[in-house]
């Protein structure tokens, strides 16, 4: 039934395509004075809110609903160009544009433009972020719709990329590396992520094959930029799950961005099986300032304060699972509460000097600190029973057969302080056909960790969630750790134009840290080719990617530190094709990438909800192979939609892994299992973000987000070894949003009061988990009185309605 509803729903949405065609279609190519194509040029129709970006060949298409209009062309490093169009009739117009370099504005140096053209990354459409219906409200929700990204948890901002785990992803904001908390166990404890979507001017994401300028992680890079806005403005987002406000102020030489954010997902968390008093409160203050000292020197500061507290006083839980023929029920009554507190603060000062438009130096100094506290005392009494429908009686009453009864107590007083102090120098220089990049970074990271927790379990055999093969399953952990790591990194890279249509990028990173006392070398290569006759770009990348041990990876389950751990290392290869073409009445972009990764050094781990538990003293080798496919375009004018599907296989072979097999004749033999599926081995991922206009009015829009990921392997606890013989079911989710733009440019009549005080005023109604699918994030493992083990699913959130308003005030005087 649910599948039929979804099919009908998508058919209806698809049938709405094609309405509201524009009057004038303007197409052309944007180039520099040397006739070299300029990608990522922002093209906008003034006073109509029509905008687009030029593709990698500089080509663009944009529409106007009027015959007399202006189009503005802007790009980092070039003077803005304004062109007046005055057409007699509706139709098509060809307009090629040449842009001149702006040598006086530091933010728009030509270096940035060249790096954008030779990059194994995707540029994210910032406008999509606000329209995408999502339970978290964080920026990372848009990443989960991209090729190569896997997810199975709508409450979390964490994501897995091409078989990697959450810890293998890099995040940069204005070249500043961002770190995430360590102690978080459950996604409901997560607060507000660092990136403020309202500050973004542009952002790129690479799912692999990223260049040497980026740090030492195995999987992916997010590169976000906060830059000078077009004008001063005040905007706000108010909803049932939180609120935020952004102030942008611009004058001739300076600008600043100030953002306040608040998140409270109380109504969403109450749809879970565990009932009780939830008090999730998370807040964030972020500030970015930049001053132009002169035309060659800029000073900047980025500051952030993030506060979060999660309180839960559980009262009861009832979970029904199994099949219709064999239905089981777990009921738990709770006493006690959990209080988790997270505080992050810090900032970064940047100094950028550019004596010429082909040369600049950037010096970054940053300090960030995170304080995490876990306090909980929770007692639970449970009854585990089998539910048997009795169809022989009126009313179909059920018979409950008791399978187990017991109680448990969980206690923790854990706290962790993490500090990161770094200084980094970055240099970019263009010399003839070469662009050289050089960087040097020094970082000091320190950790003070105090673990004090225990679990008392009754004799009925209540079992904690999956802990993995090699963990010490004692019920008491009391450890105090102090660790300091100094890390020195450097890189050098050359981006070289082989011909007019081919570019080569080669680079190498070197890393030394005081924990391993080893030097890591990571050479990387990227080759891009653009045929002159069509709209295609071919790319090939190869490189060695290494990730040094961190406090997270060396801490064992019992809290001890395994300091002899080696760096992880992966050999990555990928080949991709991007193709832009006209079809279905619009400009479409098709992207594809095939990749293979072989890791000769991996630290195996298991995942429980969003906490990664490393088997710190073990080493494995692994293989990942996959194919990412995606297509997107404006199927409906001014509304971008995209679809992607990813296929992947990821496995690992843990060194020295074996088990004793007992034969039927009473003899035993040693079995070496070899390669087993990795915890992130999600074979197929599909996502669709579709936007359309409703029939009754073009200011009414619908935004559909569909996610599907196949099952994930897990292992039952108390096994003699790591195994992959159990699965979390496939993740299926549909979120939908409906919006009304009260000040849409296409409206002939607008509310007078709103038009007087606001530039835009949009209202959204969103339905999360439209089909009310019970997705599983992890398992609770119990045994009955016959010592038979059962996996009780921990379900994620149910259907929930959200309402929000996004508004932008008129330019403050």
PDB file of C-alpha atoms in Angstrom, residues 262-393:
ATOM      1  CA  UNK A 262      18.794  27.636  18.003  1.00  0.00           C
ATOM      2  CA  UNK A 263      17.638  24.030  17.643  1.00  0.00           C
ATOM      3  CA  UNK A 264      15.067  22.057  19.619  1.00  0.00           C
ATOM      4  CA  UNK A 265      13.877  18.796  18.053  1.00  0.00           C
ATOM      5  CA  UNK A 266      11.542  17.892  20.934  1.00  0.00           C
ATOM      6  CA  UNK A 267       8.512  17.108  18.776  1.00  0.00           C
ATOM      7  CA  UNK A 268      10.597  14.915  16.479  1.00  0.00           C
ATOM      8  CA  UNK A 269      12.252  12.910  19.279  1.00  0.00           C
ATOM      9  CA  UNK A 270       8.888  12.167  20.864  1.00  0.00           C
ATOM     10  CA  UNK A 271       7.992  10.003  17.859  1.00  0.00           C
ATOM     11  CA  UNK A 272      10.581   7.395  18.948  1.00  0.00           C
ATOM     12  CA  UNK A 273       9.845   4.239  20.956  1.00  0.00           C
ATOM     13  CA  UNK A 274      11.452   5.546  24.156  1.00  0.00           C
ATOM     14  CA  UNK A 275       8.921   7.789  25.853  1.00  0.00           C
ATOM     15  CA  UNK A 276       9.726  10.313  28.534  1.00  0.00           C
ATOM     16  CA  UNK A 277      10.788  13.887  29.096  1.00  0.00           C
ATOM     17  CA  UNK A 278      13.079  15.175  26.349  1.00  0.00           C
ATOM     18  CA  UNK A 279      14.859  18.501  26.693  1.00  0.00           C
ATOM     19  CA  UNK A 280      17.180  19.009  23.703  1.00  0.00           C
ATOM     20  CA  UNK A 281      18.502  22.570  23.630  1.00  0.00           C
ATOM     21  CA  UNK A 282      21.269  23.642  21.273  1.00  0.00           C
ATOM     22  CA  UNK A 283      22.494  27.124  20.423  1.00  0.00           C
ATOM     23  CA  UNK A 284      25.193  28.667  18.275  1.00  0.00           C
ATOM     24  CA  UNK A 285      26.738  32.096  17.726  1.00  0.00           C
ATOM     25  CA  UNK A 286      29.033  32.602  14.740  1.00  0.00           C
ATOM     26  CA  UNK A 287      30.817  35.738  13.584  1.00  0.00           C
ATOM     27  CA  UNK A 288      32.947  36.481  10.541  1.00  0.00           C
ATOM     28  CA  UNK A 289      34.680  39.792   9.879  1.00  0.00           C
ATOM     29  CA  UNK A 290      36.972  40.938   7.093  1.00  0.00           C
ATOM     30  CA  UNK A 291      38.764  44.268   6.728  1.00  0.00           C
ATOM     31  CA  UNK A 292      40.442  45.617   3.619  1.00  0.00           C
ATOM     32  CA  UNK A 293      43.548  47.417   4.892  1.00  0.00           C
ATOM     33  CA  UNK A 294      44.452  48.338   1.336  1.00  0.00           C
ATOM     34  CA  UNK A 295      44.095  46.821  -2.118  1.00  0.00           C
ATOM     35  CA  UNK A 296      46.771  44.221  -1.306  1.00  0.00           C
ATOM     36  CA  UNK A 297      46.171  43.330   2.358  1.00  0.00           C
ATOM     37  CA  UNK A 298      43.120  41.808   4.027  1.00  0.00           C
ATOM     38  CA  UNK A 299      42.550  40.819   7.651  1.00  0.00           C
ATOM     39  CA  UNK A 300      39.868  38.376   8.771  1.00  0.00           C
ATOM     40  CA  UNK A 301      38.453  36.748  11.884  1.00  0.00           C
ATOM     41  CA  UNK A 302      36.096  33.773  12.271  1.00  0.00           C
ATOM     42  CA  UNK A 303      34.669  33.091  15.739  1.00  0.00           C
ATOM     43  CA  UNK A 304      32.230  30.474  16.981  1.00  0.00           C
ATOM     44  CA  UNK A 305      30.492  29.518  20.242  1.00  0.00           C
ATOM     45  CA  UNK A 306      28.389  26.348  20.226  1.00  0.00           C
ATOM     46  CA  UNK A 307      26.429  25.272  23.312  1.00  0.00           C
ATOM     47  CA  UNK A 308      24.336  22.146  23.673  1.00  0.00           C
ATOM     48  CA  UNK A 309      22.525  20.200  26.362  1.00  0.00           C
ATOM     49  CA  UNK A 310      20.538  17.021  25.930  1.00  0.00           C
ATOM     50  CA  UNK A 311      18.393  15.845  28.848  1.00  0.00           C
ATOM     51  CA  UNK A 312      16.299  12.692  28.826  1.00  0.00           C
ATOM     52  CA  UNK A 313      14.207  11.274  31.655  1.00  0.00           C
ATOM     53  CA  UNK A 314      12.893   8.049  30.109  1.00  0.00           C
ATOM     54  CA  UNK A 315       9.694   6.536  31.472  1.00  0.00           C
ATOM     55  CA  UNK A 316       8.954   3.552  29.282  1.00  0.00           C
ATOM     56  CA  UNK A 317       9.575   1.839  25.979  1.00  0.00           C
ATOM     57  CA  UNK A 318       7.581  -0.642  23.956  1.00  0.00           C
ATOM     58  CA  UNK A 319       8.985  -2.121  20.768  1.00  0.00           C
ATOM     59  CA  UNK A 320       7.195  -4.709  18.643  1.00  0.00           C
ATOM     60  CA  UNK A 321       9.245  -6.497  16.011  1.00  0.00           C
ATOM     61  CA  UNK A 322       9.512  -9.734  14.083  1.00  0.00           C
ATOM     62  CA  UNK A 323       7.108 -11.209  11.547  1.00  0.00           C
ATOM     63  CA  UNK A 324       3.341 -11.700  11.578  1.00  0.00           C
ATOM     64  CA  UNK A 325       3.856 -15.359  12.416  1.00  0.00           C
ATOM     65  CA  UNK A 326       6.498 -14.723  15.084  1.00  0.00           C
ATOM     66  CA  UNK A 327       5.933 -11.310  16.642  1.00  0.00           C
ATOM     67  CA  UNK A 328       7.974 -10.255  19.685  1.00  0.00           C
ATOM     68  CA  UNK A 329       7.496  -7.411  22.159  1.00  0.00           C
ATOM     69  CA  UNK A 330       9.949  -5.707  24.520  1.00  0.00           C
ATOM     70  CA  UNK A 331       8.578  -3.497  27.306  1.00  0.00           C
ATOM     71  CA  UNK A 332      10.897  -1.502  29.576  1.00  0.00           C
ATOM     72  CA  UNK A 333      10.062   0.774  32.506  1.00  0.00           C
ATOM     73  CA  UNK A 334      12.770   3.304  33.372  1.00  0.00           C
ATOM     74  CA  UNK A 335      13.951   5.315  36.358  1.00  0.00           C
ATOM     75  CA  UNK A 336      16.667   7.972  36.272  1.00  0.00           C
ATOM     76  CA  UNK A 337      17.874  10.443  33.692  1.00  0.00           C
ATOM     77  CA  UNK A 338      20.626  11.324  31.238  1.00  0.00           C
ATOM     78  CA  UNK A 339      22.278  14.743  30.939  1.00  0.00           C
ATOM     79  CA  UNK A 340      24.813  15.433  28.193  1.00  0.00           C
ATOM     80  CA  UNK A 341      26.521  18.774  27.701  1.00  0.00           C
ATOM     81  CA  UNK A 342      28.647  19.933  24.776  1.00  0.00           C
ATOM     82  CA  UNK A 343      30.523  23.230  24.534  1.00  0.00           C
ATOM     83  CA  UNK A 344      32.713  24.262  21.622  1.00  0.00           C
ATOM     84  CA  UNK A 345      34.360  27.626  21.140  1.00  0.00           C
ATOM     85  CA  UNK A 346      37.275  29.167  19.325  1.00  0.00           C
ATOM     86  CA  UNK A 347      38.318  31.303  16.444  1.00  0.00           C
ATOM     87  CA  UNK A 348      40.784  31.903  13.651  1.00  0.00           C
ATOM     88  CA  UNK A 349      42.660  34.991  12.483  1.00  0.00           C
ATOM     89  CA  UNK A 350      43.656  35.233   8.843  1.00  0.00           C
ATOM     90  CA  UNK A 351      46.020  37.596   7.055  1.00  0.00           C
ATOM     91  CA  UNK A 352      45.998  37.598   3.263  1.00  0.00           C
ATOM     92  CA  UNK A 353      48.532  39.509   1.178  1.00  0.00           C
ATOM     93  CA  UNK A 354      48.392  39.745  -2.620  1.00  0.00           C
ATOM     94  CA  UNK A 355      50.904  42.119  -4.243  1.00  0.00           C
ATOM     95  CA  UNK A 356      49.692  40.973  -7.706  1.00  0.00           C
ATOM     96  CA  UNK A 357      46.647  39.239  -9.089  1.00  0.00           C
ATOM     97  CA  UNK A 358      48.695  36.082  -9.803  1.00  0.00           C
ATOM     98  CA  UNK A 359      50.232  35.722  -6.349  1.00  0.00           C
ATOM     99  CA  UNK A 360      48.953  35.631  -2.795  1.00  0.00           C
ATOM    100  CA  UNK A 361      49.981  34.517   0.688  1.00  0.00           C
ATOM    101  CA  UNK A 362      47.553  33.528   3.431  1.00  0.00           C
ATOM    102  CA  UNK A 363      48.465  33.041   7.104  1.00  0.00           C
ATOM    103  CA  UNK A 364      45.928  31.285   9.337  1.00  0.00           C
ATOM    104  CA  UNK A 365      46.138  31.012  13.139  1.00  0.00           C
ATOM    105  CA  UNK A 366      43.356  29.159  14.932  1.00  0.00           C
ATOM    106  CA  UNK A 367      42.362  27.817  18.335  1.00  0.00           C
ATOM    107  CA  UNK A 368      39.338  25.615  19.030  1.00  0.00           C
ATOM    108  CA  UNK A 369      38.300  23.793  22.177  1.00  0.00           C
ATOM    109  CA  UNK A 370      35.524  21.293  22.828  1.00  0.00           C
ATOM    110  CA  UNK A 371      34.231  20.196  26.237  1.00  0.00           C
ATOM    111  CA  UNK A 372      31.988  17.165  26.384  1.00  0.00           C
ATOM    112  CA  UNK A 373      30.166  15.761  29.437  1.00  0.00           C
ATOM    113  CA  UNK A 374      28.152  12.553  29.794  1.00  0.00           C
ATOM    114  CA  UNK A 375      26.173  12.039  33.005  1.00  0.00           C
ATOM    115  CA  UNK A 376      23.562   9.324  33.262  1.00  0.00           C
ATOM    116  CA  UNK A 377      22.010   7.033  35.862  1.00  0.00           C
ATOM    117  CA  UNK A 378      19.295   4.953  34.257  1.00  0.00           C
ATOM    118  CA  UNK A 379      17.626   1.873  35.712  1.00  0.00           C
ATOM    119  CA  UNK A 380      15.431  -0.315  33.534  1.00  0.00           C
ATOM    120  CA  UNK A 381      13.106  -3.215  34.265  1.00  0.00           C
ATOM    121  CA  UNK A 382      12.059  -5.185  31.204  1.00  0.00           C
ATOM    122  CA  UNK A 383       9.674  -7.893  30.100  1.00  0.00           C
ATOM    123  CA  UNK A 384      10.381  -9.759  26.884  1.00  0.00           C
ATOM    124  CA  UNK A 385       7.463 -11.690  25.462  1.00  0.00           C
ATOM    125  CA  UNK A 386       6.077 -13.337  22.360  1.00  0.00           C
ATOM    126  CA  UNK A 387       2.812 -11.935  21.003  1.00  0.00           C
ATOM    127  CA  UNK A 388       0.405 -14.558  19.619  1.00  0.00           C
ATOM    128  CA  UNK A 389      -2.796 -13.288  17.946  1.00  0.00           C
ATOM    129  CA  UNK A 390      -5.869 -15.243  19.010  1.00  0.00           C
ATOM    130  CA  UNK A 391      -8.249 -15.158  16.051  1.00  0.00           C
ATOM    131  CA  UNK A 392     -10.703 -17.581  17.691  1.00  0.00           C
ATOM    132  CA  UNK A 393     -12.072 -14.930  20.056  1.00  0.00           C
TER     133      UNK A 393
END
